[in-house]
Amino acid sequence: MLTALRVIIIIILVIMAAGGCFLMGRTHVAPWLPVGMALTSGVLFAMAINKAMRTLTGISRNGLRMVVLTAGCSVVVFFALLTANYAGAPSHTATTVRAEVVAKKVRTEYGTRRVGRGRYVRDSSRKIYHYEYTLRLPDGSTLVRHTDADGYVKLRVGRHENVELRRGALGWTVAR
């Protein structure tokens, strides 16, 4: 029973970390600010519950348990901060800015062919398209967006797009 609870907690923490990373891509703030806030509160909260979590974590070493609790609490606080900022961005604070397309993500991979025993050389190349592009906002910051295949083909570097920016609940700008 306790092992299943630990697995569920780990799965929830991984989902929260992925959600926090997604929201961080939509929030225009220096990355150290929410990460620093999350780490600071994670350390404080982990210090408060360190002894009580001995049976739940199953870790008897005090230092290791403290590190695990700090990481878990920091992920929860990071996700909560960015979710509160994103969800609390009212529509009346929306401003539309024109952003310029500065790059389309394309990666070239090279195949190999065998020329002898244990010897391979570079062969043909192929392009891998990721269907994402980078926008430069008027203040100089960049924003990565995803599109479908048809939109990617029509997209040109130098073209301008409208981007809606809102003021979040914590004061950080959110791109919608």
XYZ file of C-alpha atoms in Angstrom:
176
model
C 0.000 0.000 0.000
C 2.768 2.422 0.955
C 4.757 1.561 -2.181
C 1.753 2.326 -4.388
C 1.345 5.675 -2.638
C 5.001 6.500 -3.274
C 4.646 5.642 -6.964
C 1.523 7.792 -7.264
C 3.303 10.714 -5.591
C 6.260 10.384 -7.978
C 3.948 10.294 -11.010
C 2.100 13.399 -9.778
C 5.413 15.219 -9.218
C 6.603 14.372 -12.741
C 3.326 15.634 -14.220
C 3.574 18.831 -12.145
C 7.174 19.391 -13.266
C 6.166 18.959 -16.920
C 3.237 21.349 -16.444
C 5.535 23.883 -14.791
C 7.984 23.684 -17.698
C 5.127 24.189 -20.165
C 3.860 27.226 -18.263
C 7.397 28.595 -17.954
C 7.529 28.684 -21.758
C 4.421 30.885 -21.766
C 5.525 33.174 -18.932
C 7.939 36.015 -19.658
C 10.030 36.330 -16.533
C 13.647 35.611 -15.744
C 13.781 31.848 -15.029
C 15.718 32.294 -11.802
C 12.822 34.159 -10.181
C 10.172 31.385 -9.987
C 12.833 28.698 -9.598
C 14.487 30.613 -6.757
C 11.161 31.208 -5.041
C 10.263 27.526 -5.387
C 13.619 26.327 -4.043
C 13.516 28.689 -1.085
C 10.002 27.679 -0.059
C 10.803 24.036 -0.806
C 13.744 24.097 1.605
C 11.704 25.803 4.324
C 8.766 23.427 3.939
C 11.044 20.371 3.813
C 12.741 21.464 7.035
C 9.342 21.740 8.702
C 8.107 18.269 7.699
C 11.411 16.357 7.610
C 10.885 14.224 10.727
C 7.205 13.555 10.027
C 7.922 12.169 6.545
C 10.266 9.407 7.653
C 7.716 6.609 7.228
C 6.154 7.995 4.036
C 9.446 8.337 2.192
C 11.048 5.233 3.677
C 14.394 7.026 3.844
C 16.135 6.735 7.182
C 19.099 9.002 6.373
C 18.236 12.534 7.423
C 20.254 14.337 4.712
C 18.938 12.250 1.824
C 15.357 12.581 3.060
C 15.836 16.359 3.250
C 17.058 16.479 -0.375
C 14.134 14.370 -1.617
C 11.585 16.455 0.293
C 13.162 19.711 -0.913
C 12.963 18.545 -4.541
C 9.341 17.415 -4.186
C 8.190 20.542 -2.360
C 10.025 22.776 -4.840
C 8.275 21.132 -7.786
C 4.883 21.628 -6.138
C 5.576 25.304 -5.358
C 7.005 25.930 -8.871
C 3.875 24.491 -10.475
C 1.576 26.370 -8.081
C 3.286 29.725 -8.714
C 3.144 29.455 -12.490
C -0.399 28.078 -12.502
C -1.645 30.896 -10.261
C 0.043 33.483 -12.483
C -1.308 31.943 -15.702
C -4.851 31.336 -14.455
C -5.050 34.757 -12.855
C -4.342 36.684 -16.050
C -7.594 38.592 -16.699
C -8.632 39.419 -20.242
C -8.976 43.162 -19.569
C -5.163 43.396 -19.167
C -4.570 41.954 -22.654
C -2.440 43.868 -25.119
C -1.673 42.757 -28.651
C 1.870 43.231 -29.946
C 3.430 42.447 -33.310
C 6.197 39.869 -33.102
C 8.619 38.970 -35.871
C 9.335 35.378 -36.905
C 13.109 34.984 -36.532
C 13.690 31.231 -36.970
C 12.102 27.951 -37.978
C 13.448 24.856 -36.247
C 14.964 22.379 -38.674
C 17.575 19.768 -37.813
C 19.742 17.959 -40.339
C 20.627 14.347 -39.579
C 23.245 12.413 -41.456
C 23.082 8.713 -42.107
C 26.071 6.411 -42.117
C 27.177 3.603 -44.350
C 29.582 0.810 -43.716
C 32.833 0.815 -45.703
C 34.681 -1.954 -43.919
C 34.858 -3.955 -40.742
C 34.067 -1.517 -37.967
C 34.402 1.526 -40.262
C 31.509 3.815 -41.056
C 31.432 7.108 -42.962
C 28.856 9.857 -43.185
C 26.387 9.324 -45.978
C 23.133 10.928 -47.024
C 21.429 13.729 -45.123
C 17.810 14.364 -44.316
C 16.016 17.266 -42.711
C 13.814 16.805 -39.669
C 11.144 19.468 -39.237
C 9.890 20.154 -35.720
C 6.961 22.441 -36.668
C 8.043 25.092 -34.195
C 9.234 28.613 -34.761
C 10.690 31.451 -32.721
C 9.116 34.883 -32.401
C 10.945 38.009 -31.247
C 8.745 40.329 -29.203
C 9.209 44.129 -29.341
C 11.062 44.120 -26.004
C 13.679 41.709 -27.422
C 12.547 38.536 -25.651
C 11.773 35.414 -27.659
C 8.805 33.083 -27.669
C 8.695 29.564 -29.131
C 5.436 28.519 -30.767
C 4.253 25.279 -32.370
C 2.179 24.922 -35.521
C 0.805 22.263 -37.822
C 2.505 21.113 -41.031
C 0.469 23.387 -43.306
C 1.180 26.465 -41.181
C 4.867 25.561 -41.033
C 5.152 25.430 -44.832
C 3.463 28.839 -45.210
C 5.575 30.410 -42.444
C 8.379 32.753 -43.550
C 11.207 34.254 -41.528
C 10.685 38.008 -41.232
C 6.892 37.788 -41.206
C 5.011 39.442 -38.355
C 2.382 37.834 -36.143
C 0.079 39.221 -33.487
C 0.706 37.920 -29.958
C -1.600 38.569 -27.013
C 0.195 39.415 -23.782
C -1.581 39.564 -20.420
C -0.489 40.657 -16.959
C -0.613 37.599 -14.678
C -1.787 37.446 -11.075
C 1.799 37.635 -9.779
C 2.718 40.422 -12.194
C 4.572 38.252 -14.687
C 3.604 38.647 -18.348
C 1.785 35.699 -19.919
C 1.660 35.032 -23.678
C -1.602 33.507 -24.816
